[in-house]
C-alpha cells in the first residue's frame, strides 16, 4: 500500500500531523537548525582561539614559547572541535534540505544514525574533551605543589586567558550539542508511537 503512489518501506514511517503538530514540528526543526548552526560557529571559534594561542616569554637569555601543542588536552579539544564543527555543518545542510522537501516519510535507520552521531559520538566526545582541557587549565592556574608543578599562568597570562576563551566557546558548543541530542532522541522515539493513518482526502493506491 502507498499514498499517492509513493512506496513505504518497512523501515519508514508515514506520519500524519494535525495543524498543531505541524506548527510544533516546524518549530522543532527550526530550533534544531539554529542549535546546529550555533555548534558549528562556536566549535570553529573555539578551535581558532586555541590554535592561534601562543605567547613567548624571555627568561634571561632563554625564550620560552607556550602553544596549544604543549598540552595534549588542548590538542584533543582542537580535534574534537574540528569534528563537531564539520559534523554540525553537514547536519545543518541536512536540516535545510529536509525542510525544503517537506517529506512525510522518515527513515528509522536514519533517525538512529543521527541519534547515535549526536549523542554517542559528538556530545560525549565534546564533554570529555572539555573536561580534560578544564582540568589542565586548573592545574595551570593553581599548580600542583605535591608534584612540584608551577603555576604556568602566572608566567603566560595572555596564553591562559586566550585559551580560557577557547575552552568557554567549546563549552557553549557542547551545551548546544547536548540540546541537539535531546531533539534527536525525541525525533527518533516519536516514530515508534507515530500515527500511521493516511491524511484525509488522499486516495490509497494498491
Coordinates of N, CA and C in Angstrom, one line a residue:
X1 N 0.8 -1.2 0.0 CA 0.0 0.0 0.0 C 0.9 1.2 0.0
X2 N 0.4 2.3 -0.6 CA 1.2 3.5 -0.7 C 0.2 4.7 -0.8
X3 N 0.7 5.9 -0.4 CA -0.1 7.1 -0.5 C 0.4 7.8 -1.7
X4 N -0.6 8.1 -2.6 CA -0.3 8.9 -3.9 C 0.8 8.1 -4.7
X5 N 0.8 6.8 -4.6 CA 1.8 6.1 -5.3 C 3.2 6.1 -4.8
X6 N 3.4 6.6 -3.6 CA 4.7 6.6 -3.0 C 4.9 5.4 -2.1
X7 N 5.9 4.6 -2.5 CA 6.1 3.3 -1.7 C 6.6 3.6 -0.3
X8 N 6.2 2.8 0.7 CA 6.7 3.0 2.0 C 7.4 1.7 2.4
X9 N 8.7 1.7 2.6 CA 9.4 0.5 3.0 C 9.2 0.2 4.5
X10 N 9.5 -1.0 4.9 CA 9.3 -1.4 6.3 C 10.0 -0.5 7.3
X11 N 11.1 0.1 6.9 CA 11.9 0.9 7.8 C 11.5 2.3 7.8
X12 N 10.5 2.7 7.1 CA 10.0 4.1 7.1 C 8.6 4.2 7.7
X13 N 8.3 5.4 8.2 CA 7.1 5.6 8.9 C 6.4 6.8 8.2
X14 N 5.2 6.7 7.8 CA 4.5 7.8 7.3 C 3.7 8.4 8.4
X15 N 4.0 9.6 8.7 CA 3.5 10.3 9.9 C 2.6 11.4 9.5
X16 N 1.3 11.4 9.9 CA 0.4 12.5 9.6 C 0.3 13.4 10.8
X17 N 0.5 14.6 10.6 CA 0.4 15.6 11.7 C -0.8 16.5 11.5
X18 N -1.5 16.8 12.6 CA -2.6 17.7 12.6 C -2.0 19.1 12.5
X19 N -2.9 20.1 12.5 CA -2.5 21.5 12.4 C -1.5 21.9 13.5
X20 N -1.8 21.5 14.8 CA -1.0 21.9 15.9 C 0.4 21.2 15.8
X21 N 0.3 19.9 15.4 CA 1.6 19.2 15.3 C 2.5 19.7 14.2
X22 N 1.9 20.2 13.2 CA 2.7 20.8 12.1 C 3.4 22.0 12.6
X23 N 2.8 22.8 13.4 CA 3.4 24.0 14.0 C 4.6 23.6 14.9
X24 N 4.3 22.6 15.8 CA 5.3 22.1 16.7 C 6.5 21.5 15.9
X25 N 6.2 20.7 14.9 CA 7.3 20.1 14.1 C 8.1 21.2 13.4
X26 N 7.4 22.2 12.9 CA 8.2 23.3 12.2 C 9.1 24.0 13.2
X27 N 8.6 24.3 14.4 CA 9.4 25.0 15.4 C 10.6 24.1 15.8
X28 N 10.3 22.8 15.9 CA 11.3 21.9 16.4 C 12.5 21.8 15.3
X29 N 12.1 21.8 14.1 CA 13.1 21.8 13.0 C 13.9 23.1 13.0
X30 N 13.2 24.2 13.2 CA 13.9 25.5 13.2 C 14.9 25.5 14.4
X31 N 14.4 25.1 15.6 CA 15.3 25.0 16.8 C 16.5 24.2 16.6
X32 N 16.3 23.0 16.0 CA 17.4 22.1 15.7 C 18.4 22.8 14.7
X33 N 17.9 23.4 13.7 CA 18.8 24.1 12.7 C 19.6 25.2 13.4
X34 N 19.0 26.0 14.2 CA 19.7 27.1 14.9 C 20.7 26.5 15.9
X35 N 20.4 25.5 16.6 CA 21.3 24.9 17.5 C 22.5 24.3 16.8
X36 N 22.3 23.6 15.7 CA 23.4 23.0 14.9 C 24.3 24.1 14.3
X37 N 23.7 25.2 13.8 CA 24.5 26.3 13.3 C 25.3 26.9 14.5
X38 N 24.7 27.0 15.7 CA 25.4 27.5 16.8 C 26.6 26.7 17.2
X39 N 26.4 25.3 17.1 CA 27.5 24.4 17.4 C 28.6 24.6 16.4
X40 N 28.3 24.7 15.1 CA 29.3 24.9 14.1 C 30.1 26.2 14.4
X41 N 29.4 27.3 14.6 CA 30.1 28.6 14.8 C 31.0 28.6 16.1
X42 N 30.4 28.1 17.2 CA 31.1 28.1 18.5 C 32.3 27.1 18.5
X43 N 32.1 26.0 17.9 CA 33.2 25.0 17.9 C 34.3 25.5 17.0
X44 N 34.0 26.1 15.9 CA 35.0 26.7 15.0 C 35.7 27.9 15.7
X45 N 35.0 28.7 16.4 CA 35.6 29.8 17.1 C 36.5 29.3 18.2
X46 N 36.1 28.3 18.9 CA 37.0 27.7 19.9 C 38.3 27.1 19.4
X47 N 38.1 26.5 18.2 CA 39.3 25.9 17.5 C 40.3 27.0 17.1
X48 N 39.8 28.1 16.5 CA 40.6 29.2 16.1 C 41.3 29.9 17.3
X49 N 40.6 30.1 18.4 CA 41.2 30.7 19.5 C 42.3 29.9 20.1
X50 N 42.1 28.6 20.1 CA 43.2 27.7 20.7 C 44.4 27.5 19.8
X51 N 44.1 27.3 18.5 CA 45.2 27.0 17.6 C 46.1 28.3 17.4
X52 N 45.5 29.5 17.5 CA 46.3 30.7 17.3 C 46.8 31.2 18.6
X53 N 46.6 30.5 19.7 CA 47.0 30.9 21.0 C 48.5 30.6 21.2
X54 N 49.3 31.6 21.4 CA 50.7 31.4 21.6 C 51.3 32.7 22.3
X55 N 52.3 32.4 23.1 CA 53.0 33.5 23.8 C 54.4 33.2 24.1
X56 N 55.3 34.2 23.9 CA 56.7 34.0 24.1 C 57.2 34.8 25.3
X57 N 57.9 34.1 26.2 CA 58.4 34.7 27.4 C 59.9 34.6 27.4
X58 N 60.6 35.7 27.6 CA 62.0 35.6 27.7 C 62.5 35.6 29.1
X59 N 63.2 34.6 29.5 CA 63.7 34.4 30.8 C 65.3 34.5 30.7
X60 N 65.8 35.6 31.1 CA 67.2 35.9 30.9 C 67.5 35.9 29.4
X61 N 68.3 34.9 29.0 CA 68.6 34.8 27.5 C 67.8 33.7 26.9
X62 N 67.0 33.0 27.6 CA 66.2 31.9 27.1 C 64.8 32.2 26.8
X63 N 64.4 31.9 25.6 CA 63.0 32.2 25.2 C 62.1 30.9 25.4
X64 N 61.0 31.1 26.1 CA 60.1 30.0 26.3 C 58.8 30.4 25.5
X65 N 58.3 29.4 24.7 CA 57.1 29.7 23.9 C 56.0 28.7 24.4
X66 N 54.9 29.3 24.7 CA 53.7 28.5 25.1 C 52.8 28.4 23.9
X67 N 52.4 27.2 23.6 CA 51.4 27.0 22.5 C 50.5 25.8 22.8
X68 N 49.5 25.6 22.1 CA 48.5 24.6 22.5 C 49.0 23.2 22.4
X69 N 50.0 23.0 21.5 CA 50.5 21.6 21.3 C 51.3 21.2 22.5
X70 N 51.6 22.1 23.4 CA 52.3 21.7 24.6 C 51.4 20.9 25.6
X71 N 50.1 21.1 25.4 CA 49.2 20.4 26.3 C 48.3 19.4 25.5
X72 N 48.4 18.2 25.7 CA 47.7 17.2 24.9 C 46.2 17.3 25.1
X73 N 45.7 17.8 26.2 CA 44.3 18.0 26.4 C 43.8 19.1 25.4
X74 N 44.6 20.1 25.1 CA 44.2 21.1 24.2 C 44.2 20.6 22.8
X75 N 45.1 19.7 22.5 CA 45.2 19.1 21.1 C 43.9 18.3 21.0
X76 N 43.5 17.5 22.0 CA 42.3 16.7 21.9 C 41.1 17.6 21.7
X77 N 41.1 18.7 22.4 CA 39.9 19.7 22.3 C 39.9 20.3 20.9
X78 N 41.0 20.6 20.3 CA 41.0 21.1 19.0 C 40.5 20.1 18.0
X79 N 40.9 18.9 18.1 CA 40.4 17.8 17.2 C 38.9 17.6 17.4
X80 N 38.4 17.6 18.7 CA 37.0 17.4 19.0 C 36.2 18.6 18.4
X81 N 36.7 19.8 18.5 CA 36.0 21.0 18.0 C 35.9 20.9 16.5
X82 N 37.0 20.5 15.8 CA 37.0 20.4 14.4 C 36.0 19.4 13.9
X83 N 36.0 18.2 14.5 CA 35.0 17.2 14.2 C 33.6 17.6 14.4
X84 N 33.3 18.3 15.6 CA 32.0 18.8 15.9 C 31.5 19.8 14.9
X85 N 32.4 20.7 14.5 CA 32.1 21.8 13.6 C 31.7 21.2 12.2
X86 N 32.5 20.3 11.7 CA 32.2 19.7 10.4 C 30.9 18.9 10.4
X87 N 30.8 18.1 11.5 CA 29.6 17.3 11.6 C 28.3 18.1 11.7
X88 N 28.4 19.2 12.5 CA 27.2 20.0 12.7 C 26.9 20.8 11.4
X89 N 27.9 21.2 10.7 CA 27.7 21.8 9.4 C 26.9 20.9 8.4
X90 N 27.4 19.7 8.3 CA 26.7 18.7 7.4 C 25.3 18.4 7.9
X91 N 25.1 18.3 9.2 CA 23.7 18.1 9.7 C 22.8 19.3 9.5
X92 N 23.4 20.5 9.5 CA 22.6 21.7 9.2 C 22.2 21.7 7.8
X93 N 23.0 21.3 6.9 CA 22.6 21.2 5.5 C 21.5 20.2 5.3
X94 N 21.6 19.1 6.1 CA 20.5 18.1 6.0 C 19.2 18.6 6.5
X95 N 19.3 19.4 7.6 CA 18.0 20.1 8.1 C 17.4 21.0 7.1
X96 N 18.2 21.8 6.4 CA 17.7 22.7 5.4 C 17.1 21.9 4.2
X97 N 17.8 20.9 3.8 CA 17.3 20.1 2.7 C 16.0 19.4 3.1
X98 N 15.9 18.9 4.3 CA 14.7 18.2 4.8 C 13.5 19.2 4.8
X99 N 13.8 20.4 5.3 CA 12.7 21.4 5.4 C 12.2 21.8 4.0
X100 N 13.1 21.9 3.0 CA 12.8 22.2 1.6 C 11.9 21.2 1.0
X101 N 12.3 19.9 1.3 CA 11.5 18.8 0.7 C 10.1 18.6 1.4
X102 N 10.1 18.8 2.7 CA 8.9 18.6 3.4 C 8.3 17.2 3.3
X103 N 9.2 16.2 3.3 CA 8.8 14.9 3.2 C 8.0 14.4 4.4
X104 N 7.0 13.5 4.2 CA 6.2 12.9 5.3 C 6.8 11.6 5.7
X105 N 7.8 11.1 5.0 CA 8.4 9.9 5.3 C 9.7 10.1 6.1
X106 N 9.9 9.3 7.1 CA 11.1 9.4 7.9 C 11.7 8.1 8.2
X107 N 12.9 7.8 7.8 CA 13.5 6.5 8.0 C 14.0 6.3 9.4
X108 N 13.6 5.2 10.0 CA 14.0 4.9 11.3 C 15.6 4.7 11.4
X109 N 16.1 4.0 10.3 CA 17.5 3.8 10.3 C 18.3 5.1 10.3
X110 N 17.8 6.1 9.5 CA 18.4 7.4 9.5 C 18.3 8.1 10.9
X111 N 17.1 8.0 11.5 CA 16.9 8.6 12.8 C 17.9 8.0 13.8
X112 N 18.1 6.7 13.8 CA 19.0 6.0 14.7 C 20.4 6.5 14.4
X113 N 20.8 6.6 13.2 CA 22.2 7.1 12.8 C 22.4 8.5 13.3
X114 N 21.4 9.4 13.2 CA 21.6 10.8 13.6 C 21.6 10.8 15.2
X115 N 20.8 10.0 15.8 CA 20.8 10.0 17.3 C 22.1 9.5 17.8
X116 N 22.6 8.4 17.2 CA 23.9 7.9 17.6 C 25.0 8.9 17.4
X117 N 25.0 9.5 16.3 CA 26.1 10.5 16.0 C 26.0 11.7 16.9
X118 N 24.8 12.2 17.2 CA 24.6 13.4 18.1 C 25.0 13.1 19.5
X119 N 24.5 12.0 20.1 CA 24.6 11.7 21.5 C 25.9 10.9 21.8
X120 N 26.0 9.7 21.1 CA 27.1 8.8 21.5 C 28.4 9.4 21.1
X121 N 28.5 10.0 19.9 CA 29.8 10.5 19.4 C 30.1 11.9 19.8
X122 N 29.2 12.8 19.3 CA 29.5 14.3 19.4 C 29.4 14.8 20.8
X123 N 28.3 14.5 21.5 CA 28.0 15.1 22.8 C 29.0 14.5 23.8
X124 N 29.2 13.2 23.8 CA 30.1 12.6 24.8 C 31.6 13.0 24.5
X125 N 32.0 13.0 23.2 CA 33.3 13.4 22.9 C 33.6 14.9 23.3
X126 N 32.7 15.7 23.0 CA 32.8 17.2 23.4 C 33.0 17.3 24.9
X127 N 32.1 16.7 25.7 CA 32.2 16.8 27.1 C 33.5 16.2 27.6
X128 N 34.0 15.1 27.1 CA 35.2 14.5 27.6 C 36.4 15.5 27.3
X129 N 36.4 16.1 26.1 CA 37.5 17.0 25.7 C 37.5 18.2 26.6
X130 N 36.3 18.8 26.8 CA 36.2 20.0 27.7 C 36.7 19.7 29.1
X131 N 36.3 18.5 29.6 CA 36.7 18.1 31.0 C 38.2 18.0 31.1
X132 N 38.8 17.4 30.1 CA 40.3 17.3 30.1 C 41.0 18.6 30.0
X133 N 40.5 19.5 29.1 CA 41.1 20.8 29.0 C 40.9 21.7 30.2
X134 N 39.7 21.6 30.8 CA 39.4 22.3 32.0 C 40.3 21.9 33.2
X135 N 40.5 20.6 33.3 CA 41.4 20.1 34.4 C 42.8 20.6 34.2
X136 N 43.3 20.6 32.9 CA 44.7 21.1 32.6 C 44.7 22.6 32.9
X137 N 43.6 23.3 32.6 CA 43.6 24.8 32.9 C 43.7 25.1 34.4
X138 N 43.0 24.3 35.2 CA 43.0 24.5 36.6 C 44.4 24.3 37.2
X139 N 45.1 23.2 36.7 CA 46.5 22.9 37.1 C 47.4 24.1 36.7
X140 N 47.1 24.6 35.5 CA 48.0 25.7 35.0 C 47.8 27.0 35.9
X141 N 46.6 27.2 36.4 CA 46.3 28.3 37.2 C 46.8 28.1 38.7
X142 N 46.5 27.0 39.3 CA 46.8 26.7 40.7 C 48.1 26.0 40.9
X143 N 48.6 25.3 39.9 CA 49.8 24.5 40.0 C 49.5 23.2 40.8
X144 N 50.5 22.5 41.1 CA 50.4 21.2 41.9 C 51.6 21.1 42.7
X145 N 51.5 21.5 44.0 CA 52.7 21.5 44.9 C 53.2 20.1 45.1
X146 N 52.4 19.1 45.3 CA 52.9 17.8 45.5 C 53.8 17.2 44.4
X147 N 53.4 17.6 43.2 CA 54.2 17.2 42.0 C 55.2 18.2 41.6
X148 N 55.3 19.3 42.3 CA 56.2 20.4 42.0 C 55.9 21.0 40.6
X149 N 54.6 21.1 40.3 CA 54.2 21.8 39.0 C 53.9 23.2 39.3
X150 N 54.6 24.1 38.6 CA 54.5 25.5 38.9 C 53.2 26.1 38.3
X151 N 52.8 27.3 38.7 CA 51.6 28.0 38.2 C 52.0 28.6 36.9
X152 N 51.7 27.9 35.8 CA 52.2 28.4 34.5 C 51.5 29.7 34.1
X153 N 50.3 29.8 34.5 CA 49.5 31.0 34.1 C 50.1 32.3 34.7
X154 N 50.8 32.2 35.8 CA 51.5 33.4 36.3 C 52.6 33.9 35.4
X155 N 53.1 33.0 34.6 CA 54.1 33.4 33.6 C 53.6 33.7 32.2
X156 N 52.6 32.9 31.8 CA 52.0 33.0 30.5 C 50.5 33.4 30.6
X157 N 50.3 34.6 31.2 CA 48.9 35.0 31.4 C 48.1 35.2 30.2
X158 N 48.7 35.8 29.1 CA 48.0 36.0 27.9 C 47.6 34.7 27.2
X159 N 48.5 33.7 27.3 CA 48.2 32.4 26.7 C 47.0 31.7 27.4
X160 N 47.0 31.8 28.7 CA 46.0 31.2 29.5 C 44.6 31.9 29.3
X161 N 44.6 33.2 29.2 CA 43.4 33.9 29.0 C 42.7 33.6 27.7
X162 N 43.5 33.6 26.7 CA 43.0 33.3 25.3 C 42.6 31.8 25.3
X163 N 43.3 30.9 25.9 CA 42.9 29.5 26.0 C 41.6 29.3 26.7
X164 N 41.4 30.1 27.8 CA 40.2 30.0 28.5 C 39.0 30.4 27.7
X165 N 39.2 31.4 26.8 CA 38.2 31.8 25.9 C 37.8 30.7 24.9
X166 N 38.8 30.0 24.4 CA 38.6 28.9 23.5 C 37.8 27.8 24.2
X167 N 38.2 27.5 25.5 CA 37.5 26.4 26.2 C 36.1 26.8 26.5
X168 N 35.8 28.1 26.8 CA 34.5 28.6 27.1 C 33.6 28.5 25.9
X169 N 34.2 28.8 24.7 CA 33.4 28.7 23.4 C 33.1 27.2 23.2
X170 N 34.1 26.3 23.4 CA 33.8 24.9 23.2 C 32.8 24.4 24.2
X171 N 32.8 25.0 25.4 CA 31.8 24.5 26.4 C 30.4 24.9 26.0
X172 N 30.2 26.1 25.4 CA 28.9 26.5 24.9 C 28.5 25.6 23.7
X173 N 29.4 25.3 22.9 CA 29.1 24.4 21.7 C 28.7 23.0 22.3
X174 N 29.3 22.6 23.3 CA 29.0 21.3 23.9 C 27.6 21.3 24.5
X175 N 27.2 22.4 25.1 CA 25.9 22.5 25.7 C 24.8 22.5 24.6
X176 N 25.1 23.2 23.5 CA 24.2 23.2 22.4 C 24.1 21.8 21.8
X177 N 25.2 21.1 21.8 CA 25.2 19.7 21.3 C 24.4 18.8 22.1
X178 N 24.4 19.0 23.4 CA 23.6 18.2 24.3 C 22.1 18.4 24.0
X179 N 21.7 19.7 23.8 CA 20.3 20.0 23.5 C 19.9 19.4 22.1
X180 N 20.8 19.4 21.2 CA 20.6 18.8 19.9 C 20.3 17.3 20.0
X181 N 21.1 16.7 20.9 CA 20.9 15.2 21.1 C 19.6 14.9 21.7
X182 N 19.1 15.8 22.6 CA 17.7 15.7 23.1 C 16.7 15.7 22.0
X183 N 16.8 16.7 21.1 CA 15.9 16.8 20.0 C 16.0 15.5 19.1
X184 N 17.2 15.0 18.9 CA 17.4 13.8 18.1 C 16.7 12.6 18.7
X185 N 16.8 12.5 20.1 CA 16.1 11.5 20.8 C 14.6 11.6 20.7
X186 N 14.1 12.8 20.8 CA 12.6 13.0 20.6 C 12.2 12.6 19.2
X187 N 13.0 13.1 18.2 CA 12.6 12.8 16.8 C 12.6 11.3 16.5
X188 N 13.5 10.6 17.2 CA 13.6 9.1 17.0 C 12.5 8.4 17.6
X189 N 12.3 8.6 18.9 CA 11.4 7.8 19.7 C 9.9 8.1 19.4
X190 N 9.6 9.3 18.8 CA 8.3 9.6 18.5 C 7.8 8.8 17.2
X191 N 8.8 8.3 16.5 CA 8.4 7.4 15.3 C 7.8 6.1 15.7
X192 N 8.2 5.6 16.9 CA 7.6 4.4 17.4 C 6.2 4.5 18.0
X193 N 5.8 5.8 18.2 CA 4.4 6.0 18.6 C 3.7 6.9 17.7
X194 N 4.2 6.9 16.4 CA 3.6 7.8 15.4 C 2.3 7.3 14.9
X195 N 1.4 8.2 14.5 CA 0.1 7.8 13.9 C 0.4 7.5 12.4
X196 N 0.0 6.3 12.0 CA 0.3 5.9 10.6 C -1.0 6.0 9.8
X197 N -2.0 6.8 10.2 CA -3.2 6.9 9.4 C -2.8 7.7 8.1
X198 N -3.6 7.5 7.1 CA -3.4 8.3 5.9 C -4.0 9.6 6.0
X199 N -3.5 10.7 5.5 CA -4.1 12.0 5.6 C -5.4 12.0 4.9
X200 N -6.4 12.8 5.3 CA -7.7 12.9 4.8 C -7.6 13.4 3.3
X201 N -8.6 12.9 2.5 CA -8.8 13.3 1.1 C -7.6 12.8 0.2
X202 N -6.9 11.8 0.7 CA -5.8 11.2 -0.1 C -6.2 9.8 -0.5
X203 N -6.2 9.4 -1.7 CA -6.6 8.1 -2.2 C -5.5 7.1 -1.9
X204 N -5.9 5.9 -1.7 CA -5.0 4.8 -1.4 C -4.7 4.1 -2.7
X205 N -3.5 4.0 -3.1 CA -3.2 3.2 -4.3 C -2.6 1.9 -4.0
X206 N -3.3 0.8 -4.5 CA -2.9 -0.5 -4.1 C -2.0 -1.1 -5.3

